[in-house]
Coordinates of C-alpha atoms in Angstrom, one line a residue:
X1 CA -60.6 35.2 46.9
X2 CA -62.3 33.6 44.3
X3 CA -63.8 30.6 44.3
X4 CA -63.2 27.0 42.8
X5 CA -66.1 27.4 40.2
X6 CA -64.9 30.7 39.2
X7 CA -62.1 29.3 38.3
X8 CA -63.1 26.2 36.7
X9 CA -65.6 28.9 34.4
X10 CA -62.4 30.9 33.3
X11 CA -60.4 27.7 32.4
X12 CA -63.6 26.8 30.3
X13 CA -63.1 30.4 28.8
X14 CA -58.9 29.4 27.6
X15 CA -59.9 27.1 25.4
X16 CA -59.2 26.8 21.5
X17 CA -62.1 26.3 18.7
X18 CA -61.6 23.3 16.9
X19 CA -60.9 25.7 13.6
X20 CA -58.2 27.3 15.9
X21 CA -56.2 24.8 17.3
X22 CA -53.1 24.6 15.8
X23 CA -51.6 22.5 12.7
X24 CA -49.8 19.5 14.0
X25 CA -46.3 20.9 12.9
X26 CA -47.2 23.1 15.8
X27 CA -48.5 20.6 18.3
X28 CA -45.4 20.3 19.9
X29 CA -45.0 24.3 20.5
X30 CA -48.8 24.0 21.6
X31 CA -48.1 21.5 24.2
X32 CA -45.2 23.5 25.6
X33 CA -47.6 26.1 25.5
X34 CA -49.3 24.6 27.8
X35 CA -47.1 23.7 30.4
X36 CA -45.9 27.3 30.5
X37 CA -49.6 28.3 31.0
X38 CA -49.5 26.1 33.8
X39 CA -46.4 27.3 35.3
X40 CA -47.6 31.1 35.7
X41 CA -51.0 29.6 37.1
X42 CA -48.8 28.7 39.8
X43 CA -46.6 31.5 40.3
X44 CA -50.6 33.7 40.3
X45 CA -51.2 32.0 43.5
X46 CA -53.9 29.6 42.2
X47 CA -54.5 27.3 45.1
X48 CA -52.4 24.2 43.9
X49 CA -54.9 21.5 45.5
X50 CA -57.2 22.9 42.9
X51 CA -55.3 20.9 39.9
X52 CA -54.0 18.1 41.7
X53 CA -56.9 15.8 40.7
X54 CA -58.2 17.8 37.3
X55 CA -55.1 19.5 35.9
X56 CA -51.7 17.0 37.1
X57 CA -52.8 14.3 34.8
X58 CA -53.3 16.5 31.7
X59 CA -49.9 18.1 33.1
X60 CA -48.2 14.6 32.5
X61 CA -49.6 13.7 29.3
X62 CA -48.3 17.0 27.7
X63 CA -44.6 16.6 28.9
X64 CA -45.4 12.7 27.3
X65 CA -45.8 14.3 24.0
X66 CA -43.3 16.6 24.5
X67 CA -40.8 14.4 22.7
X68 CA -37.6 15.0 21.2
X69 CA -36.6 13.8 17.5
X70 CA -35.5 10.5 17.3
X71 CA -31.7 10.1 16.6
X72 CA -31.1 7.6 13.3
X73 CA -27.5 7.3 12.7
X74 CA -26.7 6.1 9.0
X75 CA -24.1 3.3 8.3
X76 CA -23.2 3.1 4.6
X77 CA -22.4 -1.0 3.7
X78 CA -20.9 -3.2 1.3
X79 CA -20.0 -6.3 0.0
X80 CA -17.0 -7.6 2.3
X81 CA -15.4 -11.1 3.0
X82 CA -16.5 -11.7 6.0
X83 CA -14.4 -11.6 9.5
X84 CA -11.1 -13.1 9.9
X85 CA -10.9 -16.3 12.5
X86 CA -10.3 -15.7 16.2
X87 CA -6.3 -15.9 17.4
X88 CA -5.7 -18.4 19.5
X89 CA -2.3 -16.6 20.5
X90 CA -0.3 -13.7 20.0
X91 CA 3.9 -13.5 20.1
X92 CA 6.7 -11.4 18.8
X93 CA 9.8 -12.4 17.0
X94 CA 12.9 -12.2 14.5
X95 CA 12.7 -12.6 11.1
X96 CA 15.3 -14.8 9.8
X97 CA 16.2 -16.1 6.3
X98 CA 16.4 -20.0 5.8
X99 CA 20.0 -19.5 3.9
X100 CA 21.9 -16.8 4.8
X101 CA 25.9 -17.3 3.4
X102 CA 28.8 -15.8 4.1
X103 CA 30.5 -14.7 0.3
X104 CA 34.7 -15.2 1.2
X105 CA 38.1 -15.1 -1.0
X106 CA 39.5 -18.3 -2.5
X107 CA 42.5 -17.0 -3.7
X108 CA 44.7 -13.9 -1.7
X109 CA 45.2 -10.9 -3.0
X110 CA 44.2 -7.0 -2.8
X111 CA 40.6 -5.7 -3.5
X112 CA 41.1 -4.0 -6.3
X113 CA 37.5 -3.2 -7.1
X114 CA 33.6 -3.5 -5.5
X115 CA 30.8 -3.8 -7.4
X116 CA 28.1 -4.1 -4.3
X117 CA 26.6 -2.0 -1.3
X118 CA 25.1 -2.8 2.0
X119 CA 21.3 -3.6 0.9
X120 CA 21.4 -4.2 -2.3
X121 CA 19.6 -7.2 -3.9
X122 CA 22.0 -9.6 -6.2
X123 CA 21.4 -12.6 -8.0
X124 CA 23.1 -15.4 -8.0
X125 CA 26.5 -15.4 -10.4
X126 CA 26.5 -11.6 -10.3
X127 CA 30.2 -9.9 -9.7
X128 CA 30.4 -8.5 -6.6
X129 CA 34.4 -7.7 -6.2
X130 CA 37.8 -8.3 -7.9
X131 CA 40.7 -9.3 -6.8
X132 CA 44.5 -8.1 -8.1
X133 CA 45.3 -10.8 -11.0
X134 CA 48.2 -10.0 -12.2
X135 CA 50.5 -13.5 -10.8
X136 CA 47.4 -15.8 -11.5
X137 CA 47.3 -14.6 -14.9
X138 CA 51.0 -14.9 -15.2
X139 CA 51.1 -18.3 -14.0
X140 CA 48.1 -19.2 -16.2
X141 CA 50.3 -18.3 -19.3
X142 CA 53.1 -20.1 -18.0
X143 CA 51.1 -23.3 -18.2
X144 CA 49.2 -22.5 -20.9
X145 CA 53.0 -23.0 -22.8
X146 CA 53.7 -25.4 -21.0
X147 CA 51.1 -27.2 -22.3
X148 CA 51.7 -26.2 -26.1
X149 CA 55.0 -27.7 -26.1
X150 CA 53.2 -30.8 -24.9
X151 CA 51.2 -31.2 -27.3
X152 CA 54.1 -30.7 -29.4
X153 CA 56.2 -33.4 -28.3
X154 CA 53.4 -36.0 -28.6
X155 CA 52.7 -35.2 -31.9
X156 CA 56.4 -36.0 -32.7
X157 CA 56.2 -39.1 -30.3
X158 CA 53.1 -40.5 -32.3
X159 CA 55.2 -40.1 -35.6
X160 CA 58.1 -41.7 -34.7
X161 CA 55.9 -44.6 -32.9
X162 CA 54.4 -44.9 -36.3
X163 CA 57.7 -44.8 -38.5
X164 CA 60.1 -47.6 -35.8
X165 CA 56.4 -49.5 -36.0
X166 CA 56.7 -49.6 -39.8
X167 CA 60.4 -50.8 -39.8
X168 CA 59.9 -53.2 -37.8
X169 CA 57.1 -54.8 -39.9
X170 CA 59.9 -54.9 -42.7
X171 CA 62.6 -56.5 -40.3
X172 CA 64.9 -52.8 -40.6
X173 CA 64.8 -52.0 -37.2
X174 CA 65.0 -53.8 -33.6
X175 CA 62.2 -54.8 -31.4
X176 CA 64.2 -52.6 -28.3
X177 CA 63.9 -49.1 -30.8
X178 CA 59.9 -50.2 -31.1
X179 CA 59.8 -50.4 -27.2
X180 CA 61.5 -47.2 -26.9
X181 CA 59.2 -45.6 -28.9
X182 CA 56.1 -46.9 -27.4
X183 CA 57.6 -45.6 -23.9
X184 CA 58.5 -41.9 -25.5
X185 CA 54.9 -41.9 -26.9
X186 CA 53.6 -43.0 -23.6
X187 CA 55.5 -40.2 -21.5
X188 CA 54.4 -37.7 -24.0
X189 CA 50.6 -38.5 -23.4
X190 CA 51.0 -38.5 -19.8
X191 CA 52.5 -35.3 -19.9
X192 CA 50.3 -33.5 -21.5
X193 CA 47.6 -34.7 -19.2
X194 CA 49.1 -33.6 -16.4
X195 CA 49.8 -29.9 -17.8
X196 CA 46.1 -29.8 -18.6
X197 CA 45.2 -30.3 -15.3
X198 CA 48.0 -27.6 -13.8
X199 CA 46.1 -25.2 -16.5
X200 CA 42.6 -26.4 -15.4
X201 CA 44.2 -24.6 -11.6
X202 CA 45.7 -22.4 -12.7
X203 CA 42.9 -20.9 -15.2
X204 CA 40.4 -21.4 -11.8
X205 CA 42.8 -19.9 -9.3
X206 CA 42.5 -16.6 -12.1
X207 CA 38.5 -16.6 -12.1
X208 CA 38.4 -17.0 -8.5
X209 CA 39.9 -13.3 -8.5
X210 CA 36.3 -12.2 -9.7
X211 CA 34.0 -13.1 -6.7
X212 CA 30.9 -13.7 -7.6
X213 CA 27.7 -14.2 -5.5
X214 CA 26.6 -18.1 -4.6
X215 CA 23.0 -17.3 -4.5
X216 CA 20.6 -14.8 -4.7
X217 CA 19.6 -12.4 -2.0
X218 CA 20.1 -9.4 0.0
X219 CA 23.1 -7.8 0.9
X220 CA 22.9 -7.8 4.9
X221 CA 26.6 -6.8 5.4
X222 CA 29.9 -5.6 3.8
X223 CA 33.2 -6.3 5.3
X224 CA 35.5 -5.0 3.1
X225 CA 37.2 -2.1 1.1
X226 CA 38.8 -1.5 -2.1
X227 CA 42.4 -1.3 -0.9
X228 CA 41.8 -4.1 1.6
X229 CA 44.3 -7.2 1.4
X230 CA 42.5 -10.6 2.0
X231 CA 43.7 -13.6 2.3
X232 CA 42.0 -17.3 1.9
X233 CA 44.5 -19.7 3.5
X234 CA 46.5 -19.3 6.7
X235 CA 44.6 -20.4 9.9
X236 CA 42.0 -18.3 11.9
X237 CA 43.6 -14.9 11.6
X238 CA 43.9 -15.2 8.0
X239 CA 40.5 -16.3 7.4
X240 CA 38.9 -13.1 9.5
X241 CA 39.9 -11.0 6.7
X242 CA 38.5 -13.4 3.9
X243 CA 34.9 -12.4 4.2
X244 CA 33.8 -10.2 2.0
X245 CA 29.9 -10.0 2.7
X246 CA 27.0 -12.0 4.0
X247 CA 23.7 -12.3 1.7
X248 CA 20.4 -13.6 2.8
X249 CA 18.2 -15.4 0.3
X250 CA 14.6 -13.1 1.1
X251 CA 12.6 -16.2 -0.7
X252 CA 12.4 -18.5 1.9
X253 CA 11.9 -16.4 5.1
X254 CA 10.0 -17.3 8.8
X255 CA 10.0 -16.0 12.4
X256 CA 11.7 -17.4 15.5
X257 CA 9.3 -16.6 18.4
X258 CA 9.9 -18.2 22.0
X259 CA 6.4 -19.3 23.3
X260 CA 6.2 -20.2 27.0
X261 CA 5.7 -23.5 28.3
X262 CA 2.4 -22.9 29.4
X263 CA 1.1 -21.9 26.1
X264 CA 2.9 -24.4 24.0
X265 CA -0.3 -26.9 24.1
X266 CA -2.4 -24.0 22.5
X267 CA -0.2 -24.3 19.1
X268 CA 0.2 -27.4 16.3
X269 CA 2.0 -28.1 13.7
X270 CA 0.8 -26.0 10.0
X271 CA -1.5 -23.6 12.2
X272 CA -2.3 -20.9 10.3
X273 CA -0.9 -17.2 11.5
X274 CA -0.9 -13.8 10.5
X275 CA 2.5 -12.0 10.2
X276 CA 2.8 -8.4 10.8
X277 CA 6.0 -6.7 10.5
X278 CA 7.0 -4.2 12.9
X279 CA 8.2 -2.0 10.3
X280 CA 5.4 -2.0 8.6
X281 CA 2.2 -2.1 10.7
X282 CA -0.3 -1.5 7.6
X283 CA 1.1 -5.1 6.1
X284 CA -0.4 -8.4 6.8
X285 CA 1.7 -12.0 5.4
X286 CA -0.2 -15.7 5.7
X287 CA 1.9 -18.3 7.2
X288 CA 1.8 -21.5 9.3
X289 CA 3.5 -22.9 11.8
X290 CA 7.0 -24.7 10.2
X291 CA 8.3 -26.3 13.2
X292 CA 8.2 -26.4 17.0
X293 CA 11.2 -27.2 18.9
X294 CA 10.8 -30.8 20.8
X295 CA 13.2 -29.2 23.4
X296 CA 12.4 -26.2 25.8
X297 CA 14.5 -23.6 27.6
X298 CA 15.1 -24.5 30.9
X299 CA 16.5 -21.0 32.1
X300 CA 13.6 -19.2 30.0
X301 CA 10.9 -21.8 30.4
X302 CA 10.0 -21.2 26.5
X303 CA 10.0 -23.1 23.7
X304 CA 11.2 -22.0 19.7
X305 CA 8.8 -21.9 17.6
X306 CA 9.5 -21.2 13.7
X307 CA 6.5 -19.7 11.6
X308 CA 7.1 -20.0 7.7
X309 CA 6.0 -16.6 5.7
X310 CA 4.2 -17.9 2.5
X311 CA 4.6 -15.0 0.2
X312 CA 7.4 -12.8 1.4
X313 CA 8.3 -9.5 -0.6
X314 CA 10.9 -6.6 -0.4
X315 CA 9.5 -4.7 2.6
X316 CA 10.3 -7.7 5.3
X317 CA 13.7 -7.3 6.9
X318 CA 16.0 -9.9 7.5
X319 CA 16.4 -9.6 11.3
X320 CA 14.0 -7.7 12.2
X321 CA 11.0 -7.9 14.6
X322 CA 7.6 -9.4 13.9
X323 CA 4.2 -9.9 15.3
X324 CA 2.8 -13.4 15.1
X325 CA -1.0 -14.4 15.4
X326 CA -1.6 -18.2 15.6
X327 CA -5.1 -18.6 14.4
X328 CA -7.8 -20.9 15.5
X329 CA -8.8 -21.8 11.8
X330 CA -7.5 -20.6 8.4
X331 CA -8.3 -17.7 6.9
X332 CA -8.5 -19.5 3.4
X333 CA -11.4 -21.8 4.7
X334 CA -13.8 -18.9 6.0
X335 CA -13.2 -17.2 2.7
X336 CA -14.3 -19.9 0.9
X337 CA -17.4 -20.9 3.4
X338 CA -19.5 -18.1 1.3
X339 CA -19.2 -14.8 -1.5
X340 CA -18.6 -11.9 -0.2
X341 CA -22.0 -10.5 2.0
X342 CA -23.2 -7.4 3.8
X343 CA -21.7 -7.1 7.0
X344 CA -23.6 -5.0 9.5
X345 CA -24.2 -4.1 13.3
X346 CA -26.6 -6.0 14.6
X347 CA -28.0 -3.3 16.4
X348 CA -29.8 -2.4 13.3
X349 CA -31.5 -5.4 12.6
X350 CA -35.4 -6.3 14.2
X351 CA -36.9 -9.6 14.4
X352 CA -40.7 -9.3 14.6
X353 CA -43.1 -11.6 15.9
X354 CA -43.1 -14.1 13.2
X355 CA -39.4 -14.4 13.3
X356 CA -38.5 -12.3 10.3
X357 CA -35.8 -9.9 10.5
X358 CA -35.9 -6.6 8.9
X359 CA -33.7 -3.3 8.4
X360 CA -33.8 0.3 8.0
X361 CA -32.6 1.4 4.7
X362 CA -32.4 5.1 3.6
X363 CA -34.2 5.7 0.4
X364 CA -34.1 9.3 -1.3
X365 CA -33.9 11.0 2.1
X366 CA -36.4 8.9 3.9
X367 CA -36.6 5.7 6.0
X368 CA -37.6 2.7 4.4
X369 CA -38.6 -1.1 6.1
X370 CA -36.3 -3.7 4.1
X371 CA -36.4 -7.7 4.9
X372 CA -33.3 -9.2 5.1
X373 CA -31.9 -12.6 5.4
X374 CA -29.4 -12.8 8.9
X375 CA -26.6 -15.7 7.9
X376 CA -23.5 -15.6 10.1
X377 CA -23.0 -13.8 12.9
X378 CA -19.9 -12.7 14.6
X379 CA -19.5 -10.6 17.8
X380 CA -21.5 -7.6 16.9
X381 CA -21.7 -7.8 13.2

């Protein structure tokens, strides 16, 4: 068996001229080199007490320096406004239009044509239907003559008022023919008054036939057919077949959410919300909070709350479902606190000694130190 010194001589013998020792791009596969020298010392049967005071510290500081490559992961940046405000509460609810009229018959008749489908956007005066006019206009014409002829009789009334006035001035006729005359002239005036008015009805009762829409809006829902007979007088039974359609003004829209009791003290009057419509996730509306309801439901322990939706557009749905964030501040005030800035993890910033702050940046491939300014921070951005 050999001896310690003989061993401590051939060690002495492994080692590497300074003009020999590798580059350091090869230091680390030198080091490993090393530790599998070490290794099949061991396995040789060198005495291990040997290299537990000489060799177990040189053993450590070469699996130190045996290091792996740092990771660096790259985050590309930009100019962004920065974070919205917290919510101070989240709800679901309908959307509901703030006018929403129900377009019925004034006159009865037969639907004789439709000009409108479930949907579609009208504006206000547009035709939407017609109605069979063929006894309106009839009785239109009837007055209408009627009316002619009295127009014709007070045109003969005025002249013979005129011509008993002038015989009277010369003492040819009697003051009872001048009276009679006056009363003719009279009843011919007041006739024709009143025939204008039956042709002011009648010429409405013939438009009404066309119905038209009262305001602008959205078609939510047809109730008729051409063919269909409605009617616009008659009691209750009559007037279930007088509707025609119901449109929803889409300019002045909010949502109806039911908030409970116990969160009712979290909300106030023109908080600012976010509206996101369930059939349209990727969409975001601004709105406040129009009005909440001074009474509750008992049965639900909730109270109504109505959220007005500042800029509405053509892809919100009358009736249908919404999400609602109520906001802690408005969005309008945090854009306005600052320009747009750099928004990044704070992860990768470093605050030396001094208190400076400073980044990593990426320059043509390689790692660069950048100092930075750190304004506002918000959870880990």
């Amino acid at each position: 068996m050999q001896t310690p010194r003989d061993i401590q001589s051939q060690l002495r013998s492994l080692s590497i001229p300074t003009e020999q020792r590798p580059t350091p791009q090869r230091a680390g596969r030198s080091r490993a080199g090393w530790a599998i020298a070490f290794v099949l010392l061991m396995a040789a049967g060198v005495p291990g007490f040997v290299f537990r005071d000489r060799l177990a510290p040189m053993v450590r500081n070469m699996a130190a320096a045996v290091e792996k490559p740092a990771s660096v992961e790259l985050v590309t940046v930009s100019q962004t406004l920065p974070p919205g405000p917290a919510a101070a509460l989240t709800a679901t609810g309908k959307i509901v239009s703030d006018h929403t009229v129900s377009v019925a018959t004034k006159v009865s008749g037969q639907v004789v044509a439709l000009y409108f489908e479930q949907g579609d956007r009208v504006s206000q005066g547009q035709l939407l239907a017609r109605i069979e006019d063929v006894l309106y206009r009839a009785r239109r014409d009837e007055t209408a003559a009627r009316v002619e002829r009295s127009k014709a009789n007070l045109a003969f009334q005025r002249f013979n008022h005129e011509r008993v006035q002038r015989l009277l001035a010369s003492e040819s006729a009697p003051s009872i023919e001048f009276a009679d005359a006056r009363r003719a002239l009279d009843e011919a005036e007041a006739q024709l008054s009143a025939d204008l008015a039956v042709l002011e009805f009648a010429q409405k009762t013939l438009n009404d036939c066309e119905v038209t829409a009262p305001i602008a809006g959205v078609i939510l829902e047809r109730a008729v057919e051409v063919g269909d007979f409605v009617a616009a007088e008659g009691g209750l039974g009559a007037n279930a077949n007088a509707r025609f359609a119901n449109i929803a003004d889409m300019s002045k829209l909010r949502v109806e959410v039911d908030i409970s009791e116990l969160d009712i003290a979290r909300l106030r009057k023109d908080m600012p919300c976010t509206i996101v419509p369930d059939a349209y996730k990727d969409r975001r509306y601004t709105g406040h909070v129009l009005w909440i309801d001074p009474g509750a439901n008992y049965s639900k322990a909730t109270v109504q709350v109505k959220v007005r939706i500042n800029d509405p557009d053509e892809f919100l749905r009358v009736e249908g479902s919404a999400q609602v964030v109520f906001l802690t501040e408005a969005t309008e005030s945090v854009v306005a606190s600052g320009p747009p800035a750099i928004w990044i993890p704070s992860s990768a910033v470093e605050t030396r000694s001094d208190g400076s702050t400073t980044v990593l940046a990426a320059v043509n491939g390689r790692l660069r130190s950048r100092d930075v300014t750190v304004g506002r921070r918000q959870g880990d951005r």
